[in-house]
């Protein structure tokens, strides 16, 4: 039986607001490239296909990419594949394997291979009914790779975009590539986030590097003054008080003002004093984001030396449909918290953010990042840290592991701090303490961070590169 793919409904957005953020020449190139790409696409559609409408970096980017494309006249759309828990348990494991981490063993079993192929064949059946052969399809991440041969056979121009990767592939990662290579090799183009991630065995002429990026105007990244930050964090139940004078409002994409209303589930339930310096990590509840390590590093090397509270923020669990492991990871972090001494753990908080309204969730993340004195991203592996770019755009000093794409984002001591060994809790803690103790340094790093994001990791850059790639594929199909 074919599956029902779900459509994510998206409006369109004008690219004009970027004019104020770009140099005049940059703006002109951007606007021209987008106009030309739209003309070339003509009446064809660009289909973006991934595995979840909410949660994680890919969904985050598609939610702004597509409206801007639609805004310049491209018929760009977004579909989400369907799969059962078995499928997503396997693709979660596959994700870890591609990061070189042998999760529950490194062998991909026959049953897993068959299940993966079957699920995607059924999704493909549903897709073929909707996608025209002249259309362009951009498939995201390993969950969708098995669709490539089906869509190529259908006549589409197919791009596979991989958002994950390892700096130095081990046998575990190579075995996972082998499993996916027959499908991925069939794509007309593959996109990786950095050069080091390109798989062996792929035709390099078909590979393009595009950095992920953030949008400056979404509820996640839009400007928010200090009073509003305090009001949002108070209203959602994270800060004890301090809402004096501020309103917990933000603007939706269409400009309409809304108030944050829903509660964050705080663990423990006690709210954080409003004047506490905050150290914040925002992440899905995932072992590769190492929330336990962040907690241990803070407890052992930060809490004894300086004032401050740690907030580990993530989605209210069960909200991210393609990640069945989240509840277990959250439980592990909570168990760990219970074993810390009472005086330390009262300064460590887990915040499960409401997910019912994506914009509201984003506004709370925005407030948390802006309200933080230091933002951390202690990932063990990271394809590219959107959370890192978001915090940098807000001129926050970021302490992050020197792994994966984070190395392209932060230049150590210029636009943030990189910790060489992601498991070095002492170095991680010392960098945080240094920034909390030296606000002028923190401010300098924050300013460097913002300038770097503007140059390299803002929406126009990604939109242009992608438009150019689509243009090239269409020309080659003529
Ligand atoms: N995010 C969010 N709410 C949460 C947790 C994460 O909006 O509760 C967002 C976060 O702000 C970022 C994205 O999800 O935009 C995560 O992207 P990232 O590249 O950091 O990691 P990924 O989840 O893709 O591994």
Short mmCIF file of C-alpha atoms and ligand atoms in Angstrom, two decimals:
data_model
loop_
_atom_site.label_atom_id
_atom_site.label_comp_id
_atom_site.label_asym_id
_atom_site.label_seq_id
_atom_site.Cartn_x
_atom_site.Cartn_y
_atom_site.Cartn_z
CA UNK A 1 0.00 0.00 0.00
CA UNK A 2 1.44 3.43 -0.84
CA UNK A 3 1.88 5.82 2.04
CA UNK A 4 0.39 9.25 2.52
CA UNK A 5 3.27 11.71 2.41
CA UNK A 6 2.52 14.75 4.47
CA UNK A 7 2.78 18.20 2.96
CA UNK A 8 4.17 21.02 5.03
CA UNK A 9 2.22 24.12 4.13
CA UNK A 10 4.36 27.21 3.74
CA UNK A 11 3.69 30.78 2.80
CA UNK A 12 6.00 32.97 0.79
CA UNK A 13 8.36 35.64 2.06
CA UNK A 14 10.00 38.59 0.36
CA UNK A 15 13.79 38.61 0.21
CA UNK A 16 13.87 42.44 0.39
CA UNK A 17 14.59 42.67 4.15
CA UNK A 18 18.07 41.27 3.43
CA UNK A 19 18.91 44.47 1.60
CA UNK A 20 19.59 46.13 4.96
CA UNK A 21 21.97 43.36 6.08
CA UNK A 22 24.04 43.06 2.90
CA UNK A 23 26.46 45.36 1.12
CA UNK A 24 24.86 46.95 -1.95
CA UNK A 25 26.80 44.73 -4.39
CA UNK A 26 26.03 41.57 -2.40
CA UNK A 27 22.35 42.43 -2.37
CA UNK A 28 22.26 42.99 -6.11
CA UNK A 29 23.97 39.69 -6.85
CA UNK A 30 21.62 37.88 -4.50
CA UNK A 31 18.45 39.41 -5.90
CA UNK A 32 19.55 38.85 -9.50
CA UNK A 33 20.56 35.23 -8.91
CA UNK A 34 17.20 34.44 -7.33
CA UNK A 35 15.22 36.16 -10.09
CA UNK A 36 17.14 34.32 -12.79
CA UNK A 37 16.73 30.97 -11.08
CA UNK A 38 12.98 31.51 -10.82
CA UNK A 39 12.76 32.34 -14.53
CA UNK A 40 14.76 29.26 -15.40
CA UNK A 41 12.66 26.97 -13.22
CA UNK A 42 9.61 28.29 -15.05
CA UNK A 43 6.63 26.03 -14.29
CA UNK A 44 8.62 23.20 -12.73
CA UNK A 45 8.50 22.47 -9.03
CA UNK A 46 11.32 22.03 -6.53
CA UNK A 47 10.35 19.32 -4.04
CA UNK A 48 12.22 19.20 -0.75
CA UNK A 49 11.79 15.88 1.00
CA UNK A 50 12.92 15.00 4.51
CA UNK A 51 11.78 12.98 7.48
CA UNK A 52 10.32 15.47 9.92
CA UNK A 53 8.47 18.76 9.78
CA UNK A 54 9.68 19.85 13.23
CA UNK A 55 12.85 19.55 15.23
CA UNK A 56 16.43 19.46 14.11
CA UNK A 57 18.43 21.57 11.73
CA UNK A 58 17.02 20.42 8.40
CA UNK A 59 13.42 21.23 9.29
CA UNK A 60 14.66 24.49 10.72
CA UNK A 61 16.25 25.54 7.43
CA UNK A 62 13.51 24.32 5.11
CA UNK A 63 11.02 26.39 7.06
CA UNK A 64 12.65 29.62 5.82
CA UNK A 65 14.33 28.46 2.59
CA UNK A 66 11.08 27.51 0.93
CA UNK A 67 9.14 30.73 1.68
CA UNK A 68 12.00 32.85 0.27
CA UNK A 69 12.11 30.68 -2.86
CA UNK A 70 8.37 31.00 -3.22
CA UNK A 71 8.71 34.74 -2.66
CA UNK A 72 10.82 35.11 -5.80
CA UNK A 73 8.38 33.02 -7.80
CA UNK A 74 9.75 29.49 -7.53
CA UNK A 75 7.22 26.75 -6.91
CA UNK A 76 9.14 25.22 -4.01
CA UNK A 77 7.43 22.67 -1.77
CA UNK A 78 8.12 20.37 1.18
CA UNK A 79 7.01 16.80 1.75
CA UNK A 80 7.74 14.56 4.73
CA UNK A 81 8.21 10.81 4.28
CA UNK A 82 6.42 8.29 6.40
CA UNK A 83 7.86 5.37 8.28
CA UNK A 84 7.15 3.21 11.31
CA UNK A 85 9.17 3.10 14.52
CA UNK A 86 11.32 0.29 13.12
CA UNK A 87 12.31 2.47 10.17
CA UNK A 88 13.19 5.47 12.33
CA UNK A 89 15.03 3.36 14.89
CA UNK A 90 17.18 2.07 12.06
CA UNK A 91 17.73 5.49 10.44
CA UNK A 92 18.68 6.91 13.83
CA UNK A 93 21.29 4.15 14.08
CA UNK A 94 22.37 4.84 10.52
CA UNK A 95 22.84 8.50 11.45
CA UNK A 96 25.18 7.47 14.29
CA UNK A 97 27.04 5.03 12.01
CA UNK A 98 27.61 7.79 9.46
CA UNK A 99 29.12 9.80 12.29
CA UNK A 100 31.46 6.83 12.85
CA UNK A 101 29.74 5.77 16.05
CA UNK A 102 28.89 2.07 16.33
CA UNK A 103 25.47 2.32 17.93
CA UNK A 104 24.23 -1.17 18.91
CA UNK A 105 26.91 -2.77 16.76
CA UNK A 106 28.09 -1.61 13.39
CA UNK A 107 26.55 -4.21 11.12
CA UNK A 108 23.54 -3.27 9.10
CA UNK A 109 21.45 -6.42 9.09
CA UNK A 110 19.62 -7.91 6.13
CA UNK A 111 16.35 -7.23 7.89
CA UNK A 112 17.25 -3.57 8.38
CA UNK A 113 18.28 -3.22 4.74
CA UNK A 114 15.05 -4.81 3.57
CA UNK A 115 12.92 -2.67 5.91
CA UNK A 116 14.65 0.51 4.74
CA UNK A 117 14.22 -0.35 1.07
CA UNK A 118 10.59 -1.34 1.53
CA UNK A 119 9.59 1.78 3.44
CA UNK A 120 11.20 4.02 0.86
CA UNK A 121 9.73 2.07 -2.05
CA UNK A 122 6.30 2.71 -0.59
CA UNK A 123 7.09 6.39 -0.11
CA UNK A 124 8.37 6.51 -3.68
CA UNK A 125 5.10 5.09 -4.96
CA UNK A 126 3.23 7.91 -3.27
CA UNK A 127 5.71 10.46 -4.58
CA UNK A 128 5.61 9.37 -8.17
CA UNK A 129 1.92 10.22 -8.20
CA UNK A 130 2.66 13.84 -7.31
CA UNK A 131 6.03 14.71 -8.73
CA UNK A 132 6.32 15.43 -12.46
CA UNK A 133 9.25 14.04 -14.36
CA UNK A 134 10.58 17.50 -15.21
CA UNK A 135 10.66 18.55 -11.56
CA UNK A 136 13.67 18.96 -9.30
CA UNK A 137 13.79 16.93 -6.10
CA UNK A 138 16.06 17.75 -3.19
CA UNK A 139 16.25 14.84 -0.76
CA UNK A 140 17.67 15.41 2.68
CA UNK A 141 19.79 13.06 4.76
CA UNK A 142 20.06 9.27 4.98
CA UNK A 143 16.38 8.75 5.77
CA UNK A 144 15.51 9.70 2.19
CA UNK A 145 18.54 8.39 0.25
CA UNK A 146 16.73 5.22 -0.80
CA UNK A 147 14.30 7.35 -2.81
CA UNK A 148 17.00 8.54 -5.21
CA UNK A 149 16.92 5.69 -7.77
CA UNK A 150 13.10 5.75 -7.88
CA UNK A 151 13.01 9.46 -8.67
CA UNK A 152 15.87 9.32 -11.16
CA UNK A 153 13.98 6.57 -13.01
CA UNK A 154 10.92 8.80 -12.98
CA UNK A 155 12.94 11.39 -14.90
CA UNK A 156 13.44 14.00 -12.15
CA UNK A 157 16.64 15.95 -11.51
CA UNK A 158 17.65 14.64 -8.09
CA UNK A 159 19.87 16.28 -5.49
CA UNK A 160 20.79 14.50 -2.30
CA UNK A 161 21.83 16.80 0.51
CA UNK A 162 23.73 15.25 3.41
CA UNK A 163 23.80 17.34 6.55
CA UNK A 164 26.03 15.03 8.54
CA UNK A 165 29.54 13.73 8.27
CA UNK A 166 32.81 12.89 9.99
CA UNK A 167 36.14 14.62 9.83
CA UNK A 168 38.08 11.37 9.77
CA UNK A 169 35.95 8.47 8.65
CA UNK A 170 36.54 5.15 10.37
CA UNK A 171 35.43 1.70 9.22
CA UNK A 172 32.03 2.18 10.84
CA UNK A 173 31.32 5.26 8.73
CA UNK A 174 32.75 3.63 5.60
CA UNK A 175 30.49 0.60 6.02
CA UNK A 176 27.48 2.89 6.33
CA UNK A 177 28.55 4.71 3.11
CA UNK A 178 28.79 1.36 1.34
CA UNK A 179 25.21 0.64 2.26
CA UNK A 180 24.00 3.97 0.87
CA UNK A 181 26.39 4.43 -2.06
CA UNK A 182 24.40 2.56 -4.71
CA UNK A 183 21.48 4.92 -4.11
CA UNK A 184 23.46 8.12 -3.49
CA UNK A 185 25.69 7.53 -6.53
CA UNK A 186 22.60 7.68 -8.72
CA UNK A 187 21.79 11.30 -7.76
CA UNK A 188 22.56 14.06 -10.27
CA UNK A 189 24.24 16.04 -7.52
CA UNK A 190 25.12 15.58 -3.88
CA UNK A 191 25.60 18.40 -1.42
CA UNK A 192 27.72 18.23 1.73
CA UNK A 193 28.26 20.83 4.43
CA UNK A 194 32.06 20.66 4.26
CA UNK A 195 34.75 19.26 2.02
CA UNK A 196 35.99 16.73 4.58
CA UNK A 197 32.56 15.08 4.53
CA UNK A 198 32.61 14.02 0.89
CA UNK A 199 32.39 10.24 0.73
CA UNK A 200 34.98 8.15 -1.00
CA UNK A 201 33.51 6.55 -4.08
CA UNK A 202 31.40 9.53 -5.15
CA UNK A 203 31.98 11.32 -8.42
CA UNK A 204 33.52 14.59 -7.21
CA UNK A 205 32.27 16.49 -10.24
CA UNK A 206 28.74 15.99 -8.97
CA UNK A 207 29.49 17.16 -5.43
CA UNK A 208 28.90 20.68 -4.16
CA UNK A 209 29.69 22.17 -0.78
CA UNK A 210 27.04 24.46 0.68
CA UNK A 211 27.25 25.71 4.24
CA UNK A 212 24.05 25.53 6.22
CA UNK A 213 22.75 28.94 7.22
CA UNK A 214 20.29 30.78 9.40
CA UNK A 215 17.61 33.34 8.66
CA UNK A 216 17.92 36.63 10.49
CA UNK A 217 14.19 37.39 10.44
CA UNK A 218 12.53 34.29 11.85
CA UNK A 219 11.16 34.26 15.40
CA UNK A 220 14.30 32.28 16.29
CA UNK A 221 16.72 35.01 15.26
CA UNK A 222 14.81 38.28 15.05
CA UNK A 223 15.94 41.17 17.23
CA UNK A 224 14.65 41.02 20.80
CA UNK A 225 15.56 43.59 23.43
CA UNK A 226 16.60 42.75 26.98
CA UNK A 227 13.22 43.51 28.54
CA UNK A 228 11.44 41.26 26.07
CA UNK A 229 13.98 38.49 26.67
CA UNK A 230 13.31 38.67 30.41
CA UNK A 231 9.54 38.76 29.88
CA UNK A 232 9.56 35.74 27.55
CA UNK A 233 11.71 33.70 29.93
CA UNK A 234 9.53 34.69 32.85
CA UNK A 235 6.23 34.04 31.10
CA UNK A 236 7.21 30.57 29.94
CA UNK A 237 8.27 29.73 33.49
CA UNK A 238 12.06 29.63 33.28
CA UNK A 239 12.97 32.80 35.19
CA UNK A 240 11.53 33.62 38.59
CA UNK A 241 10.78 37.30 37.98
CA UNK A 242 12.30 40.27 36.18
CA UNK A 243 9.52 40.84 33.69
CA UNK A 244 9.39 44.51 34.76
CA UNK A 245 8.37 46.64 31.83
CA UNK A 246 8.72 43.99 29.15
CA UNK A 247 6.07 42.20 27.15
CA UNK A 248 6.60 38.57 26.08
CA UNK A 249 5.96 39.31 22.44
CA UNK A 250 7.54 38.34 19.14
CA UNK A 251 6.60 38.67 15.48
CA UNK A 252 5.53 35.85 13.25
CA UNK A 253 6.91 35.67 9.73
CA UNK A 254 4.01 37.72 8.42
CA UNK A 255 4.85 40.46 10.91
CA UNK A 256 1.90 39.84 13.21
CA UNK A 257 2.74 40.24 16.90
CA UNK A 258 2.01 37.36 19.29
CA UNK A 259 2.62 36.66 22.93
CA UNK A 260 4.49 33.70 24.34
CA UNK A 261 1.94 31.81 26.45
CA UNK A 262 2.84 28.17 26.86
CA UNK A 263 4.84 26.80 29.73
CA UNK A 264 8.28 25.26 29.57
CA UNK A 265 8.59 22.12 31.66
CA UNK A 266 11.39 22.89 34.02
CA UNK A 267 13.30 20.19 35.88
CA UNK A 268 13.63 20.67 38.79
CA UNK A 269 10.46 22.73 38.95
CA UNK A 270 11.99 25.69 40.79
CA UNK A 271 12.48 28.71 38.55
CA UNK A 272 15.88 30.35 38.02
CA UNK A 273 16.62 33.70 39.73
CA UNK A 274 16.22 36.47 37.14
CA UNK A 275 19.65 37.96 37.77
CA UNK A 276 21.60 34.69 37.52
CA UNK A 277 24.25 34.61 34.79
CA UNK A 278 23.11 31.87 32.42
CA UNK A 279 25.14 29.28 30.58
CA UNK A 280 22.89 27.72 27.94
CA UNK A 281 22.95 24.77 25.58
CA UNK A 282 20.01 24.29 23.22
CA UNK A 283 19.84 20.85 21.61
CA UNK A 284 17.69 17.89 20.89
CA UNK A 285 18.06 15.23 23.62
CA UNK A 286 20.75 13.32 21.84
CA UNK A 287 23.90 11.62 23.18
CA UNK A 288 26.00 13.18 20.42
CA UNK A 289 25.10 16.58 21.87
CA UNK A 290 26.43 15.28 25.20
CA UNK A 291 23.99 16.92 27.60
CA UNK A 292 25.39 14.76 30.41
CA UNK A 293 28.92 15.97 29.68
CA UNK A 294 27.75 19.57 29.74
CA UNK A 295 26.18 18.95 33.13
CA UNK A 296 29.27 17.19 34.53
CA UNK A 297 31.62 19.85 33.17
CA UNK A 298 29.52 22.63 34.68
CA UNK A 299 29.15 20.84 38.03
CA UNK A 300 32.83 20.07 38.40
CA UNK A 301 34.64 22.98 36.77
CA UNK A 302 32.28 25.94 36.62
CA UNK A 303 29.91 25.87 39.58
CA UNK A 304 32.67 25.83 42.25
CA UNK A 305 34.42 28.85 40.71
CA UNK A 306 31.79 31.35 39.59
CA UNK A 307 28.15 32.26 40.06
CA UNK A 308 25.84 31.15 37.36
CA UNK A 309 23.23 28.64 36.35
CA UNK A 310 23.24 26.08 33.59
CA UNK A 311 20.20 25.60 31.37
CA UNK A 312 20.02 22.56 29.12
CA UNK A 313 17.13 23.31 26.81
CA UNK A 314 15.54 21.01 24.30
CA UNK A 315 12.21 20.06 22.82
CA UNK A 316 9.44 18.74 25.01
CA UNK A 317 10.03 15.05 24.34
CA UNK A 318 7.85 12.94 22.11
CA UNK A 319 7.69 16.04 19.92
CA UNK A 320 10.40 15.02 17.44
CA UNK A 321 8.84 12.25 15.42
CA UNK A 322 11.98 10.84 13.83
CA UNK A 323 13.94 10.42 17.06
CA UNK A 324 12.73 7.57 19.24
CA UNK A 325 15.73 7.81 21.61
CA UNK A 326 14.97 11.19 23.13
CA UNK A 327 13.04 10.02 26.21
CA UNK A 328 15.86 7.64 27.21
CA UNK A 329 18.52 10.34 26.87
CA UNK A 330 16.47 12.77 28.89
CA UNK A 331 16.05 10.14 31.62
CA UNK A 332 19.82 9.55 31.72
CA UNK A 333 20.44 13.25 32.20
CA UNK A 334 17.85 13.44 34.96
CA UNK A 335 19.34 10.39 36.72
CA UNK A 336 22.72 12.05 36.57
CA UNK A 337 21.29 15.27 38.01
CA UNK A 338 19.93 13.34 41.01
CA UNK A 339 23.42 12.10 41.78
CA UNK A 340 24.97 15.58 41.95
CA UNK A 341 25.36 17.31 45.30
CA UNK A 342 22.32 19.43 46.22
CA UNK A 343 24.22 22.73 46.26
CA UNK A 344 25.45 22.19 42.70
CA UNK A 345 22.34 20.70 41.19
CA UNK A 346 20.14 23.57 42.30
CA UNK A 347 22.06 25.58 39.70
CA UNK A 348 21.46 23.09 36.89
CA UNK A 349 18.16 23.08 35.02
CA UNK A 350 16.61 21.06 32.23
CA UNK A 351 14.09 22.98 30.17
CA UNK A 352 11.69 21.12 27.90
CA UNK A 353 10.31 23.76 25.62
CA UNK A 354 6.71 23.72 24.37
CA UNK A 355 6.50 22.52 20.78
CA UNK A 356 2.81 23.11 19.95
CA UNK A 357 3.55 26.38 18.19
CA UNK A 358 6.84 26.31 16.33
CA UNK A 359 7.17 30.09 16.30
CA UNK A 360 6.60 30.29 20.02
CA UNK A 361 9.19 27.57 20.58
CA UNK A 362 11.60 29.54 18.42
CA UNK A 363 10.95 32.75 20.32
CA UNK A 364 11.79 30.99 23.58
CA UNK A 365 15.02 29.62 22.07
CA UNK A 366 15.78 33.16 20.85
CA UNK A 367 15.26 34.55 24.36
CA UNK A 368 17.37 31.82 25.94
CA UNK A 369 20.25 32.39 23.54
CA UNK A 370 20.06 36.17 23.94
CA UNK A 371 19.65 35.88 27.70
CA UNK A 372 22.74 33.67 28.02
CA UNK A 373 26.06 35.07 29.17
CA UNK A 374 27.73 32.12 27.49
CA UNK A 375 26.26 29.67 24.99
CA UNK A 376 27.79 26.21 24.80
CA UNK A 377 27.62 23.41 22.24
CA UNK A 378 29.57 20.52 23.62
CA UNK A 379 28.79 18.12 20.80
CA UNK A 380 30.79 14.94 20.36
CA UNK A 381 30.01 15.08 16.66
CA UNK A 382 28.31 17.86 14.70
CA UNK A 383 27.70 18.15 10.98
CA UNK A 384 27.21 21.88 11.39
CA UNK A 385 25.80 23.50 14.50
CA UNK A 386 22.83 25.66 13.66
CA UNK A 387 22.56 26.46 17.34
CA UNK A 388 26.14 27.72 17.17
CA UNK A 389 25.35 30.01 14.23
CA UNK A 390 22.19 31.25 15.96
CA UNK A 391 24.06 32.19 19.13
CA UNK A 392 26.89 33.79 17.12
CA UNK A 393 24.39 35.91 15.20
CA UNK A 394 23.15 37.17 18.57
CA UNK A 395 26.72 38.23 19.39
CA UNK A 396 27.01 35.64 22.13
CA UNK A 397 30.37 34.15 23.06
CA UNK A 398 30.11 30.44 22.24
CA UNK A 399 32.18 27.64 23.77
CA UNK A 400 31.99 24.61 21.51
CA UNK A 401 33.83 21.41 20.69
CA UNK A 402 36.32 21.50 17.85
CA UNK A 403 34.39 18.94 15.84
CA UNK A 404 32.82 18.79 12.41
CA UNK A 405 31.34 21.92 10.92
CA UNK A 406 31.75 23.87 14.15
CA UNK A 407 35.39 24.29 13.09
CA UNK A 408 34.27 26.23 10.01
CA UNK A 409 31.93 28.36 12.07
CA UNK A 410 34.12 29.47 14.96
CA UNK A 411 37.69 30.71 14.64
CA UNK A 412 39.12 30.08 18.08
CA UNK A 413 39.62 33.22 20.16
CA UNK A 414 38.28 35.43 17.34
CA UNK A 415 34.66 34.47 16.98
CA UNK A 416 34.22 32.08 19.92
CA UNK A 417 36.11 29.36 21.75
CA UNK A 418 36.88 25.87 20.46
CA UNK A 419 37.70 23.03 22.83
CA UNK A 420 40.11 20.61 21.15
CA UNK A 421 38.92 17.43 22.85
CA UNK A 422 35.13 17.26 23.20
CA UNK A 423 35.55 15.04 26.26
CA UNK A 424 37.88 17.42 28.08
CA UNK A 425 35.54 18.68 30.78
CA UNK A 426 38.24 20.72 32.50
CA UNK A 427 39.06 22.73 29.36
CA UNK A 428 35.36 23.15 28.61
CA UNK A 429 34.69 24.44 32.12
CA UNK A 430 37.76 26.70 32.14
CA UNK A 431 36.67 28.42 28.91
CA UNK A 432 33.24 29.14 30.39
CA UNK A 433 34.72 30.48 33.63
CA UNK A 434 37.09 32.72 31.69
CA UNK A 435 34.24 34.26 29.71
CA UNK A 436 32.05 34.75 32.77
CA UNK A 437 34.98 36.39 34.55
CA UNK A 438 35.98 38.64 31.64
CA UNK A 439 32.94 40.34 30.10
CA UNK A 440 35.05 42.51 27.77
CA UNK A 441 36.57 39.39 26.17
CA UNK A 442 33.13 37.84 25.94
CA UNK A 443 31.85 40.95 24.17
CA UNK A 444 34.76 41.00 21.71
CA UNK A 445 34.20 37.34 20.80
CA UNK A 446 30.49 38.00 20.43
CA UNK A 447 31.08 40.88 18.01
CA UNK A 448 33.48 38.72 15.97
CA UNK A 449 30.90 35.96 15.92
CA UNK A 450 28.14 38.17 14.59
CA UNK A 451 30.32 39.57 11.81
CA UNK A 452 31.33 36.07 10.77
CA UNK A 453 27.76 34.82 10.50
CA UNK A 454 26.77 37.82 8.43
CA UNK A 455 29.54 37.06 5.95
CA UNK A 456 29.28 33.28 5.72
CA UNK A 457 26.23 31.71 7.27
CA UNK A 458 23.18 33.84 6.51
CA UNK A 459 20.25 32.77 4.34
CA UNK A 460 21.20 34.65 1.13
CA UNK A 461 24.43 32.68 0.81
CA UNK A 462 22.67 29.32 0.97
CA UNK A 463 19.74 30.39 -1.22
CA UNK A 464 22.09 31.62 -3.94
CA UNK A 465 24.28 28.53 -3.96
CA UNK A 466 21.26 26.29 -4.10
CA UNK A 467 19.63 28.31 -6.87
CA UNK A 468 22.84 28.08 -8.87
CA UNK A 469 22.96 24.32 -8.40
CA UNK A 470 19.36 23.88 -9.50
CA UNK A 471 20.07 26.09 -12.51
CA UNK A 472 23.03 23.94 -13.48
CA UNK A 473 21.00 20.74 -13.23
CA UNK A 474 18.21 22.16 -15.35
CA UNK A 475 20.64 23.29 -18.01
CA UNK A 476 22.22 19.83 -18.11
CA UNK A 477 18.78 18.28 -18.56
CA UNK A 478 17.96 20.39 -21.62
N1 LIG B 1 15.90 23.64 18.34
C1 LIG B 1 14.69 24.24 18.69
N2 LIG B 1 14.09 23.88 19.84
C2 LIG B 1 14.64 22.96 20.67
C3 LIG B 1 15.88 22.37 20.32
C4 LIG B 1 16.48 22.73 19.13
O1 LIG B 1 14.18 25.09 17.96
O2 LIG B 1 14.04 22.68 21.70
C5 LIG B 1 16.52 24.06 17.08
C6 LIG B 1 17.81 24.82 17.26
O3 LIG B 1 17.58 26.16 17.62
C7 LIG B 1 18.43 24.64 15.89
C8 LIG B 1 17.97 23.25 15.48
O4 LIG B 1 16.84 22.95 16.29
O5 LIG B 1 17.91 25.59 15.00
C9 LIG B 1 19.05 22.22 15.70
O6 LIG B 1 19.99 22.30 14.68
P1 LIG B 1 21.51 21.87 14.92
O7 LIG B 1 22.22 22.00 13.62
O8 LIG B 1 22.09 22.63 16.06
O9 LIG B 1 21.45 20.34 15.37
P2 LIG B 1 20.64 19.07 14.79
O10 LIG B 1 19.44 18.94 15.67
O11 LIG B 1 20.32 19.32 13.36
O12 LIG B 1 21.59 17.93 15.00
#
